[in-house]
Amino acid sequence: MANDEPGERLLDGAVPADWWPWRDPDDPAVNRLGAQYDAMTTRRDVSTDPAREPGLFNPQRYAGGLVLLSGFPTFLGAPLAMNTADLKAGKVDAALVGLTVDDNPVPGARYAANEMRTLRDWMSFPPGGTDQYLGVDWGSLRVADYGNIASYANQNERSLEEIHKVISEILAADTIPIGVGGTHIQSYSYVTALARKYGPGQIMLVHVDAHVDTYVADLGRTVHNGSFLRVAVDKGILKGDDLVQVGLRGQGPGEANLAWLRENKVRTHFQAEADTIGWENALKRVLSEVKGRMVYLSFDVDAISPAYAPGVGTQDPDGMTAAQALQLVRTLAINSEIVAADFIEYNPLMDDAHQTTGVLVDRLIRSLLAGIAARRQGITDPFYIDPRRLDYNS
Ligand SMILES: [Mn+2]
């Protein structure tokens, strides 16, 4: 099997040099000791692997067994894909891919992807399931597990180039990448990969988060999980008014950051707005802002109240409920064409013994898939509810 690497071709020479600010040749912090420097992200030699046709590989022995107990742990029990050719041959609608960068001061998000594959949750059946709001089975979509993306522990910016490559591999198959795990710095590479495929200014980013993530570079770092959106907008990779933020609260932004957000026309939806005009009214504003546009949904789990999602690295009291988070994801997927998504900042080391946060992230992913399936089946009202869920059978 040849290792199909369109991502590499997309990266080489195709991205403006200043999109990777840590590659500044004048920066003495950039280590250039040779091949070992890139060993973590060097692809395995597959030239001696047994030949196989491109397509999905299902590693599950049993048709209905719990993946955790009797199968190989994969996201949602999905079959595996290794490269763009597999995604194309398998006509994959959405590829779940593990993200492992861990640049939150509270470490642990690097373990989230594999934790999600091994949830002690009886719903870990092979792909499919009927959404109990929409009455739609997302098993109509083809979903694959695309493995994890390598990262360099404690060299977080360096990991972004590999994420850009792998997300580009998925986008090259017209498959929706759904990133799982890691911290928010990684979304910088989603923005670059989407801008590379569609051109800057084509994609709207719905950024669900307690925090604006538009803080200036600090602590000796250029791009980090609190600054990546500032860098992306300042470099013109993402237009400010294509950025919609939902769930903002906590101890920032301050006046200078707020002024930057206003100058750049970022559409900020604070928790205070939802508390004042009502959640559903605030949600309708968000949906109208992205109606008719292609959307990248980046969901920082700390947007949700710690009462429902305690397993995060940057906890802030208050925030949306689990039901509101599920509704947000479901309505957004019906309202707009989702071209990419990630669910990040889940920290299993901070979760409870029942994996409450992990199970909620699992349900958010399922809700996203159900919403996408509903849209493809012709449902256009984002607030659609299956009428059978509203009568009393009386
Ligand atoms: Mn964030």
Short mmCIF file of C-alpha atoms and ligand atoms in Angstrom, two decimals:
data_model
loop_
_atom_site.label_atom_id
_atom_site.label_comp_id
_atom_site.label_asym_id
_atom_site.label_seq_id
_atom_site.Cartn_x
_atom_site.Cartn_y
_atom_site.Cartn_z
CA MET A 1 0.00 0.00 0.00
CA ALA A 2 1.42 3.33 -0.98
CA ASN A 3 1.18 5.91 1.72
CA ASP A 4 -1.06 8.55 0.20
CA GLU A 5 0.14 11.87 1.54
CA PRO A 6 -1.74 14.70 -0.11
CA GLY A 7 -1.42 16.59 3.14
CA GLU A 8 2.33 16.71 2.66
CA ARG A 9 1.95 18.02 -0.85
CA LEU A 10 -0.52 20.61 0.39
CA LEU A 11 1.94 21.73 3.05
CA ASP A 12 5.08 21.88 0.93
CA GLY A 13 5.33 25.33 -0.55
CA ALA A 14 1.58 25.78 -0.50
CA VAL A 15 1.30 27.62 2.79
CA PRO A 16 2.70 31.12 3.27
CA ALA A 17 5.86 30.85 5.37
CA ASP A 18 4.58 33.18 8.06
CA TRP A 19 1.68 30.88 8.86
CA TRP A 20 4.29 28.91 10.83
CA PRO A 21 5.81 31.67 12.93
CA TRP A 22 7.91 29.25 14.99
CA ARG A 23 9.85 28.42 11.82
CA ASP A 24 11.43 31.86 11.83
CA PRO A 25 15.04 31.16 10.71
CA ASP A 26 16.24 33.89 13.05
CA ASP A 27 14.59 32.26 16.03
CA PRO A 28 17.29 30.54 18.10
CA ALA A 29 14.62 28.45 19.86
CA VAL A 30 14.10 26.43 16.69
CA ASN A 31 16.15 23.28 17.05
CA ARG A 32 17.68 22.00 13.82
CA LEU A 33 19.69 19.00 14.95
CA GLY A 34 18.74 16.81 12.00
CA ALA A 35 16.34 13.99 11.20
CA GLN A 36 15.71 13.16 14.85
CA TYR A 37 14.07 16.56 15.16
CA ASP A 38 11.17 15.35 13.00
CA ALA A 39 11.16 11.69 14.10
CA MET A 40 7.79 11.87 15.86
CA THR A 41 5.92 12.94 12.73
CA THR A 42 7.91 10.95 10.19
CA ARG A 43 5.56 8.45 8.55
CA ARG A 44 6.20 4.73 8.87
CA ASP A 45 7.66 2.96 5.82
CA VAL A 46 4.71 1.00 4.40
CA SER A 47 6.49 -0.31 1.27
CA THR A 48 6.78 -3.85 2.67
CA ASP A 49 3.22 -4.04 4.03
CA PRO A 50 0.93 -6.63 2.39
CA ALA A 51 -0.88 -5.16 -0.59
CA ARG A 52 -4.49 -4.19 0.00
CA GLU A 53 -7.21 -2.33 -1.80
CA PRO A 54 -8.03 1.16 -0.49
CA GLY A 55 -11.13 1.22 1.70
CA LEU A 56 -12.32 0.84 5.25
CA PHE A 57 -11.04 -1.91 7.51
CA ASN A 58 -13.40 -3.13 10.22
CA PRO A 59 -11.42 -4.56 13.15
CA GLN A 60 -14.51 -5.75 15.05
CA ARG A 61 -15.11 -9.51 15.36
CA TYR A 62 -18.70 -9.22 16.60
CA ALA A 63 -21.73 -7.61 15.01
CA GLY A 64 -23.26 -6.29 18.19
CA GLY A 65 -20.76 -6.66 21.01
CA LEU A 66 -19.67 -3.86 23.25
CA VAL A 67 -16.52 -2.55 21.63
CA LEU A 68 -14.86 -1.95 24.99
CA LEU A 69 -15.37 -5.55 26.13
CA SER A 70 -15.04 -7.63 22.98
CA GLY A 71 -13.57 -5.47 20.27
CA PHE A 72 -10.71 -3.19 19.36
CA PRO A 73 -11.48 0.24 20.81
CA THR A 74 -12.27 2.71 18.03
CA PHE A 75 -14.29 5.93 18.07
CA LEU A 76 -17.98 4.89 18.16
CA GLY A 77 -16.87 1.38 17.13
CA ALA A 78 -16.18 2.75 13.64
CA PRO A 79 -14.00 1.00 11.04
CA LEU A 80 -10.48 2.26 10.34
CA ALA A 81 -9.09 4.41 7.55
CA MET A 82 -5.39 5.16 7.13
CA ASN A 83 -5.21 7.69 4.30
CA THR A 84 -7.12 9.77 1.79
CA ALA A 85 -7.49 6.84 -0.61
CA ASP A 86 -9.24 4.81 2.11
CA LEU A 87 -11.63 7.68 2.83
CA LYS A 88 -12.43 8.12 -0.86
CA ALA A 89 -12.89 4.40 -1.55
CA GLY A 90 -15.02 4.05 1.58
CA LYS A 91 -17.08 7.15 0.67
CA VAL A 92 -16.58 8.31 4.23
CA ASP A 93 -18.78 11.20 5.36
CA ALA A 94 -16.99 11.91 8.63
CA ALA A 95 -13.61 10.84 9.99
CA LEU A 96 -13.04 10.92 13.72
CA VAL A 97 -9.42 11.71 14.44
CA GLY A 98 -7.66 11.85 17.80
CA LEU A 99 -5.83 15.02 18.80
CA THR A 100 -3.08 14.81 21.42
CA VAL A 101 -1.53 18.24 21.92
CA ASP A 102 -1.70 19.18 25.60
CA ASP A 103 -0.84 22.84 26.15
CA ASN A 104 -3.30 23.63 28.92
CA PRO A 105 -1.55 24.44 32.23
CA VAL A 106 -3.63 21.60 33.70
CA PRO A 107 -2.32 18.57 31.76
CA GLY A 108 -4.34 15.56 30.67
CA ALA A 109 -6.17 16.48 27.46
CA ARG A 110 -3.58 14.44 25.53
CA TYR A 111 -5.28 11.30 26.90
CA ALA A 112 -8.80 12.31 25.84
CA ALA A 113 -8.82 10.68 22.39
CA ASN A 114 -8.01 7.20 23.63
CA GLU A 115 -10.26 7.71 26.67
CA MET A 116 -13.12 8.37 24.25
CA ARG A 117 -12.41 5.07 22.52
CA THR A 118 -12.64 3.20 25.83
CA LEU A 119 -15.60 4.86 27.55
CA ARG A 120 -17.16 2.51 30.08
CA ASP A 121 -20.47 3.22 28.45
CA TRP A 122 -22.88 0.64 27.17
CA MET A 123 -23.55 2.66 23.99
CA SER A 124 -20.20 1.73 22.44
CA PHE A 125 -21.82 -0.38 19.73
CA PRO A 126 -20.80 -0.38 16.07
CA PRO A 127 -21.73 2.94 14.40
CA GLY A 128 -25.30 4.11 14.43
CA GLY A 129 -27.98 5.24 16.82
CA THR A 130 -31.30 7.04 16.68
CA ASP A 131 -31.27 10.61 17.96
CA GLN A 132 -34.15 10.95 20.40
CA TYR A 133 -34.95 14.54 19.39
CA LEU A 134 -34.83 14.13 15.61
CA GLY A 135 -35.86 10.51 15.23
CA VAL A 136 -32.95 10.20 12.78
CA ASP A 137 -30.42 7.33 12.77
CA TRP A 138 -26.95 8.71 12.05
CA GLY A 139 -25.94 5.20 10.96
CA SER A 140 -26.96 6.44 7.50
CA LEU A 141 -23.61 8.27 7.49
CA ARG A 142 -20.34 6.51 6.84
CA VAL A 143 -18.04 7.19 9.77
CA ALA A 144 -14.41 6.11 10.15
CA ASP A 145 -11.73 6.21 12.85
CA TYR A 146 -8.68 7.92 11.32
CA GLY A 147 -6.35 7.23 14.24
CA ASN A 148 -4.53 9.86 16.26
CA ILE A 149 -2.34 12.71 15.10
CA ALA A 150 1.19 12.76 16.54
CA SER A 151 2.30 15.60 18.75
CA TYR A 152 5.56 16.74 20.32
CA ALA A 153 5.11 16.84 24.07
CA ASN A 154 6.01 20.33 25.31
CA GLN A 155 6.72 21.59 21.78
CA ASN A 156 3.13 22.42 21.08
CA GLU A 157 3.51 24.81 18.15
CA ARG A 158 5.64 22.26 16.28
CA SER A 159 2.76 19.78 16.42
CA LEU A 160 0.54 22.12 14.42
CA GLU A 161 2.20 21.33 11.12
CA GLU A 162 1.38 17.63 11.40
CA ILE A 163 -2.22 18.42 12.36
CA HIS A 164 -2.47 20.65 9.28
CA LYS A 165 -1.23 17.74 7.15
CA VAL A 166 -3.62 15.14 8.54
CA ILE A 167 -6.67 17.42 8.52
CA SER A 168 -5.75 18.27 4.91
CA GLU A 169 -5.63 14.55 4.07
CA ILE A 170 -9.20 14.20 5.38
CA LEU A 171 -10.45 17.35 3.64
CA ALA A 172 -8.88 16.10 0.38
CA ALA A 173 -11.41 13.25 0.40
CA ASP A 174 -14.29 15.72 0.97
CA THR A 175 -14.72 14.03 4.34
CA ILE A 176 -15.66 15.99 7.46
CA PRO A 177 -12.82 15.80 10.00
CA ILE A 178 -14.13 15.52 13.56
CA GLY A 179 -11.22 16.03 15.95
CA VAL A 180 -11.46 14.58 19.44
CA GLY A 181 -9.25 15.45 22.42
CA GLY A 182 -6.25 17.68 23.04
CA THR A 183 -6.29 21.41 23.61
CA HIS A 184 -7.46 24.42 21.65
CA ILE A 185 -4.12 25.39 20.09
CA GLN A 186 -4.78 22.57 17.61
CA SER A 187 -7.67 24.44 16.02
CA TYR A 188 -5.12 26.83 14.51
CA SER A 189 -4.26 23.98 12.13
CA TYR A 190 -7.91 23.42 11.30
CA VAL A 191 -8.13 27.07 10.32
CA THR A 192 -4.99 26.84 8.15
CA ALA A 193 -6.10 23.57 6.51
CA LEU A 194 -9.58 24.95 5.76
CA ALA A 195 -8.13 28.21 4.42
CA ARG A 196 -5.77 26.12 2.27
CA LYS A 197 -8.64 24.12 0.81
CA TYR A 198 -11.35 26.78 0.46
CA GLY A 199 -9.35 30.03 0.58
CA PRO A 200 -9.41 32.51 3.44
CA GLY A 201 -12.82 34.07 4.01
CA GLN A 202 -14.90 31.09 2.88
CA ILE A 203 -15.52 29.26 6.15
CA MET A 204 -17.22 30.54 9.29
CA LEU A 205 -15.90 29.33 12.61
CA VAL A 206 -18.41 28.74 15.38
CA HIS A 207 -16.19 28.79 18.43
CA VAL A 208 -17.97 27.45 21.51
CA ASP A 209 -15.92 28.25 24.58
CA ALA A 210 -15.98 29.90 28.00
CA HIS A 211 -12.94 31.87 26.82
CA VAL A 212 -12.31 34.15 23.84
CA ASP A 213 -8.90 32.60 23.01
CA THR A 214 -7.86 35.93 21.52
CA TYR A 215 -5.28 36.75 24.15
CA VAL A 216 -1.95 38.01 22.87
CA ALA A 217 1.02 35.69 22.63
CA ASP A 218 2.66 35.41 25.99
CA LEU A 219 4.93 33.26 28.16
CA GLY A 220 7.43 33.21 25.32
CA ARG A 221 5.01 31.56 22.93
CA THR A 222 3.49 32.67 19.64
CA VAL A 223 0.46 30.40 19.22
CA HIS A 224 -1.15 28.75 22.25
CA ASN A 225 -4.57 27.60 23.37
CA GLY A 226 -5.49 31.10 24.52
CA SER A 227 -4.05 33.05 21.56
CA PHE A 228 -4.62 30.96 18.45
CA LEU A 229 -7.64 32.94 17.24
CA ARG A 230 -5.86 36.29 17.63
CA VAL A 231 -2.98 35.00 15.49
CA ALA A 232 -5.32 33.51 12.87
CA VAL A 233 -7.31 36.75 12.49
CA ASP A 234 -4.25 39.03 12.60
CA LYS A 235 -2.62 36.97 9.83
CA GLY A 236 -5.77 37.11 7.70
CA ILE A 237 -6.24 33.33 7.73
CA LEU A 238 -9.67 33.86 9.32
CA LYS A 239 -11.81 36.97 8.92
CA GLY A 240 -12.90 38.50 12.22
CA ASP A 241 -16.55 38.66 11.19
CA ASP A 242 -16.42 34.99 10.17
CA LEU A 243 -15.72 34.15 13.82
CA VAL A 244 -18.78 33.52 16.02
CA GLN A 245 -18.11 32.92 19.71
CA VAL A 246 -20.66 31.31 22.04
CA GLY A 247 -20.58 30.75 25.80
CA LEU A 248 -18.09 33.47 26.83
CA ARG A 249 -17.70 34.13 30.54
CA GLY A 250 -15.08 33.91 33.29
CA GLN A 251 -12.26 36.33 34.05
CA GLY A 252 -11.70 37.75 30.58
CA PRO A 253 -11.56 39.45 28.14
CA GLY A 254 -10.30 42.75 29.53
CA GLU A 255 -10.80 46.14 27.88
CA ALA A 256 -7.92 45.83 25.39
CA ASN A 257 -9.00 42.38 24.24
CA LEU A 258 -12.65 43.48 24.04
CA ALA A 259 -11.58 46.46 21.89
CA TRP A 260 -9.69 44.09 19.56
CA LEU A 261 -12.77 41.85 19.27
CA ARG A 262 -14.93 44.85 18.36
CA GLU A 263 -12.43 46.29 15.87
CA ASN A 264 -12.30 42.95 14.10
CA LYS A 265 -16.10 42.56 14.16
CA VAL A 266 -15.94 39.20 15.92
CA ARG A 267 -19.48 38.07 16.75
CA THR A 268 -19.26 37.58 20.50
CA HIS A 269 -22.09 35.86 22.37
CA PHE A 270 -21.47 36.03 26.07
CA GLN A 271 -23.22 33.81 28.58
CA ALA A 272 -24.66 37.08 29.93
CA GLU A 273 -26.56 37.49 26.64
CA ALA A 274 -28.17 34.07 26.92
CA ASP A 275 -28.96 34.67 30.60
CA THR A 276 -30.62 38.01 29.73
CA ILE A 277 -32.56 37.36 26.49
CA GLY A 278 -32.96 33.61 26.97
CA TRP A 279 -30.89 30.73 25.64
CA GLU A 280 -33.08 30.00 22.63
CA ASN A 281 -33.13 33.65 21.52
CA ALA A 282 -29.34 33.81 21.72
CA LEU A 283 -29.08 30.52 19.84
CA LYS A 284 -31.34 31.88 17.07
CA ARG A 285 -29.00 34.85 16.67
CA VAL A 286 -26.05 32.50 16.26
CA LEU A 287 -27.88 30.34 13.72
CA SER A 288 -28.92 33.38 11.66
CA GLU A 289 -25.32 34.61 11.55
CA VAL A 290 -24.10 31.38 9.94
CA LYS A 291 -27.17 30.52 7.85
CA GLY A 292 -26.19 29.48 4.32
CA ARG A 293 -22.49 29.34 5.14
CA MET A 294 -20.02 26.48 5.45
CA VAL A 295 -19.15 26.09 9.12
CA TYR A 296 -16.26 24.75 11.15
CA LEU A 297 -17.54 23.99 14.66
CA SER A 298 -14.84 24.13 17.32
CA PHE A 299 -16.29 23.07 20.66
CA ASP A 300 -14.25 23.69 23.80
CA VAL A 301 -15.90 21.52 26.43
CA ASP A 302 -15.31 24.18 29.10
CA ALA A 303 -18.16 26.15 27.50
CA ILE A 304 -20.44 23.75 29.35
CA SER A 305 -21.12 24.27 33.05
CA PRO A 306 -18.75 22.21 35.22
CA ALA A 307 -21.93 20.83 36.81
CA TYR A 308 -22.31 18.79 33.59
CA ALA A 309 -18.70 18.68 32.37
CA PRO A 310 -16.20 18.74 35.23
CA GLY A 311 -13.40 17.09 33.23
CA VAL A 312 -11.72 20.14 31.69
CA GLY A 313 -8.46 21.98 32.20
CA THR A 314 -9.80 25.52 32.50
CA GLN A 315 -12.95 25.35 34.59
CA ASP A 316 -15.38 28.25 34.89
CA PRO A 317 -18.62 28.10 36.90
CA ASP A 318 -21.96 28.75 35.18
CA GLY A 319 -22.08 28.05 31.44
CA MET A 320 -24.50 26.19 29.22
CA THR A 321 -26.30 23.06 30.34
CA ALA A 322 -25.74 19.67 28.75
CA ALA A 323 -29.15 19.95 27.05
CA GLN A 324 -28.29 23.37 25.63
CA ALA A 325 -24.93 22.12 24.37
CA LEU A 326 -26.59 19.18 22.62
CA GLN A 327 -29.22 21.50 21.13
CA LEU A 328 -26.56 23.92 19.92
CA VAL A 329 -24.68 21.17 18.08
CA ARG A 330 -27.83 19.57 16.66
CA THR A 331 -29.41 22.83 15.41
CA LEU A 332 -26.14 24.09 13.95
CA ALA A 333 -25.67 20.90 11.93
CA ILE A 334 -29.16 21.25 10.43
CA ASN A 335 -28.83 25.02 9.92
CA SER A 336 -25.48 25.11 8.10
CA GLU A 337 -23.18 22.81 6.16
CA ILE A 338 -20.63 21.49 8.65
CA VAL A 339 -17.29 21.02 6.89
CA ALA A 340 -15.15 20.37 9.97
CA ALA A 341 -15.51 20.02 13.72
CA ASP A 342 -13.54 19.37 16.85
CA PHE A 343 -14.40 18.66 20.46
CA ILE A 344 -11.41 19.62 22.53
CA GLU A 345 -10.17 20.44 26.04
CA TYR A 346 -11.75 17.31 27.53
CA ASN A 347 -9.36 16.29 30.30
CA PRO A 348 -10.06 12.71 31.49
CA LEU A 349 -7.67 13.15 34.44
CA MET A 350 -10.07 15.79 35.80
CA ASP A 351 -13.24 13.78 35.02
CA ASP A 352 -15.24 11.81 37.56
CA ALA A 353 -15.22 8.02 37.87
CA HIS A 354 -18.33 7.75 35.71
CA GLN A 355 -16.61 9.63 32.85
CA THR A 356 -19.49 12.11 32.91
CA THR A 357 -17.66 14.60 30.70
CA GLY A 358 -16.46 11.90 28.30
CA VAL A 359 -19.96 10.51 27.89
CA LEU A 360 -21.29 14.01 27.20
CA VAL A 361 -18.60 14.56 24.55
CA ASP A 362 -19.64 11.22 23.02
CA ARG A 363 -23.26 12.42 22.90
CA LEU A 364 -22.22 15.77 21.41
CA ILE A 365 -20.47 13.89 18.60
CA ARG A 366 -23.53 11.69 18.06
CA SER A 367 -25.77 14.79 18.04
CA LEU A 368 -23.55 16.40 15.43
CA LEU A 369 -23.74 13.29 13.24
CA ALA A 370 -27.52 13.09 13.71
CA GLY A 371 -27.91 16.75 12.73
CA ILE A 372 -25.77 16.24 9.61
CA ALA A 373 -27.80 13.13 8.72
CA ALA A 374 -31.06 15.04 9.25
CA ARG A 375 -29.94 17.88 6.98
CA ARG A 376 -29.00 15.37 4.26
CA GLN A 377 -32.44 13.77 4.62
CA GLY A 378 -34.07 17.12 3.85
CA ILE A 379 -34.89 18.45 7.33
CA THR A 380 -34.40 22.22 7.15
CA ASP A 381 -35.85 23.56 10.41
CA PRO A 382 -32.99 23.56 12.92
CA PHE A 383 -35.50 23.27 15.76
CA TYR A 384 -37.24 20.28 14.17
CA ILE A 385 -38.35 17.65 16.68
CA ASP A 386 -39.72 14.26 15.66
CA PRO A 387 -43.50 14.57 16.36
CA ARG A 388 -43.46 11.05 17.81
CA ARG A 389 -41.31 12.42 20.63
CA LEU A 390 -43.97 14.99 21.52
CA ASP A 391 -47.21 12.99 21.78
CA TYR A 392 -48.29 10.83 24.67
CA ASN A 393 -49.37 7.81 22.61
CA SER A 394 -52.83 8.49 24.04
MN MN B 1 -10.61 27.31 24.10
#
